[in-house]
């Protein structure tokens, strides 16, 4: 497990995540069910989130890359 810090909807959270977990997996397991898993391949856009103002497919974005970002 790795501990990361994320700012989600203006609230800072520290979360322990498994190695290789996607941002989608971390968000959903943390109770943020607004983020949907549509295709798991980054094609449909259902999992789209903003990471420091950039649009990313959270199903393809490794969660540790978002450490310290909002």
PDB file of C-alpha atoms in Angstrom:
ATOM      1  CA  UNK A   1       0.000   0.000   0.000  1.00  0.00           C
ATOM      2  CA  UNK A   2       1.040   3.561  -0.723  1.00  0.00           C
ATOM      3  CA  UNK A   3      -0.398   6.637   1.000  1.00  0.00           C
ATOM      4  CA  UNK A   4      -1.417   9.488  -1.293  1.00  0.00           C
ATOM      5  CA  UNK A   5      -3.036  12.862  -0.680  1.00  0.00           C
ATOM      6  CA  UNK A   6      -5.798  14.066  -2.988  1.00  0.00           C
ATOM      7  CA  UNK A   7      -7.969  17.160  -3.019  1.00  0.00           C
ATOM      8  CA  UNK A   8     -11.448  16.096  -4.088  1.00  0.00           C
ATOM      9  CA  UNK A   9     -14.230  18.653  -4.405  1.00  0.00           C
ATOM     10  CA  UNK A  10     -12.197  21.069  -2.254  1.00  0.00           C
ATOM     11  CA  UNK A  11     -11.548  18.565   0.554  1.00  0.00           C
ATOM     12  CA  UNK A  12      -8.080  17.133   1.148  1.00  0.00           C
ATOM     13  CA  UNK A  13      -7.977  13.399   1.868  1.00  0.00           C
ATOM     14  CA  UNK A  14      -5.136  11.026   2.615  1.00  0.00           C
ATOM     15  CA  UNK A  15      -5.835   7.566   1.249  1.00  0.00           C
ATOM     16  CA  UNK A  16      -3.896   4.288   1.346  1.00  0.00           C
ATOM     17  CA  UNK A  17      -3.941   2.765  -2.141  1.00  0.00           C
ATOM     18  CA  UNK A  18      -2.679  -0.541  -3.524  1.00  0.00           C
ATOM     19  CA  UNK A  19       0.272  -0.459  -5.925  1.00  0.00           C
ATOM     20  CA  UNK A  20      -0.994   0.001  -9.475  1.00  0.00           C
ATOM     21  CA  UNK A  21      -4.539   1.023  -8.506  1.00  0.00           C
ATOM     22  CA  UNK A  22      -6.229   3.338 -10.960  1.00  0.00           C
ATOM     23  CA  UNK A  23      -7.673   6.641  -9.867  1.00  0.00           C
ATOM     24  CA  UNK A  24     -11.123   5.291 -10.732  1.00  0.00           C
ATOM     25  CA  UNK A  25     -10.679   2.336  -8.374  1.00  0.00           C
ATOM     26  CA  UNK A  26      -9.452   4.609  -5.574  1.00  0.00           C
ATOM     27  CA  UNK A  27     -12.251   7.151  -6.014  1.00  0.00           C
ATOM     28  CA  UNK A  28     -15.000   4.514  -6.155  1.00  0.00           C
ATOM     29  CA  UNK A  29     -13.649   2.601  -3.143  1.00  0.00           C
ATOM     30  CA  UNK A  30     -13.486   5.906  -1.232  1.00  0.00           C
ATOM     31  CA  UNK A  31     -17.201   6.502  -1.772  1.00  0.00           C
ATOM     32  CA  UNK A  32     -17.076   8.808  -4.803  1.00  0.00           C
ATOM     33  CA  UNK A  33     -19.637   6.900  -6.822  1.00  0.00           C
ATOM     34  CA  UNK A  34     -20.293   9.862  -9.123  1.00  0.00           C
ATOM     35  CA  UNK A  35     -17.311   8.645 -11.165  1.00  0.00           C
ATOM     36  CA  UNK A  36     -18.527   5.812 -13.375  1.00  0.00           C
ATOM     37  CA  UNK A  37     -16.794   2.807 -14.892  1.00  0.00           C
ATOM     38  CA  UNK A  38     -18.063   2.483 -18.432  1.00  0.00           C
ATOM     39  CA  UNK A  39     -15.520   0.577 -20.499  1.00  0.00           C
ATOM     40  CA  UNK A  40     -12.322   0.304 -18.385  1.00  0.00           C
ATOM     41  CA  UNK A  41     -10.281   1.077 -21.500  1.00  0.00           C
ATOM     42  CA  UNK A  42     -10.484   4.878 -21.683  1.00  0.00           C
ATOM     43  CA  UNK A  43     -12.731   4.939 -24.744  1.00  0.00           C
ATOM     44  CA  UNK A  44     -16.148   5.990 -23.427  1.00  0.00           C
ATOM     45  CA  UNK A  45     -15.318   8.928 -21.110  1.00  0.00           C
ATOM     46  CA  UNK A  46     -17.678   7.896 -18.285  1.00  0.00           C
ATOM     47  CA  UNK A  47     -14.764   8.017 -15.834  1.00  0.00           C
ATOM     48  CA  UNK A  48     -13.492  11.462 -16.854  1.00  0.00           C
ATOM     49  CA  UNK A  49     -12.155  13.633 -13.995  1.00  0.00           C
ATOM     50  CA  UNK A  50     -10.013  16.759 -13.687  1.00  0.00           C
ATOM     51  CA  UNK A  51      -6.504  16.402 -12.273  1.00  0.00           C
ATOM     52  CA  UNK A  52      -4.952  19.839 -11.728  1.00  0.00           C
ATOM     53  CA  UNK A  53      -7.231  21.239 -14.424  1.00  0.00           C
ATOM     54  CA  UNK A  54      -6.421  18.522 -16.983  1.00  0.00           C
ATOM     55  CA  UNK A  55      -9.052  16.100 -18.242  1.00  0.00           C
ATOM     56  CA  UNK A  56      -8.023  12.470 -17.649  1.00  0.00           C
ATOM     57  CA  UNK A  57      -9.673   9.075 -17.945  1.00  0.00           C
ATOM     58  CA  UNK A  58      -9.510   7.867 -14.356  1.00  0.00           C
ATOM     59  CA  UNK A  59      -9.780   4.216 -15.452  1.00  0.00           C
ATOM     60  CA  UNK A  60      -6.374   4.533 -17.126  1.00  0.00           C
ATOM     61  CA  UNK A  61      -4.696   7.011 -14.736  1.00  0.00           C
ATOM     62  CA  UNK A  62      -2.550   5.360 -12.051  1.00  0.00           C
ATOM     63  CA  UNK A  63      -3.583   6.887  -8.718  1.00  0.00           C
ATOM     64  CA  UNK A  64      -0.083   7.625  -7.379  1.00  0.00           C
ATOM     65  CA  UNK A  65       0.389  10.086 -10.264  1.00  0.00           C
ATOM     66  CA  UNK A  66      -2.334  12.245  -8.684  1.00  0.00           C
ATOM     67  CA  UNK A  67      -0.595  12.419  -5.290  1.00  0.00           C
ATOM     68  CA  UNK A  68      -0.652  16.008  -4.021  1.00  0.00           C
ATOM     69  CA  UNK A  69      -2.886  17.211  -6.870  1.00  0.00           C
ATOM     70  CA  UNK A  70      -6.416  18.554  -6.859  1.00  0.00           C
TER      71      UNK A  70
END
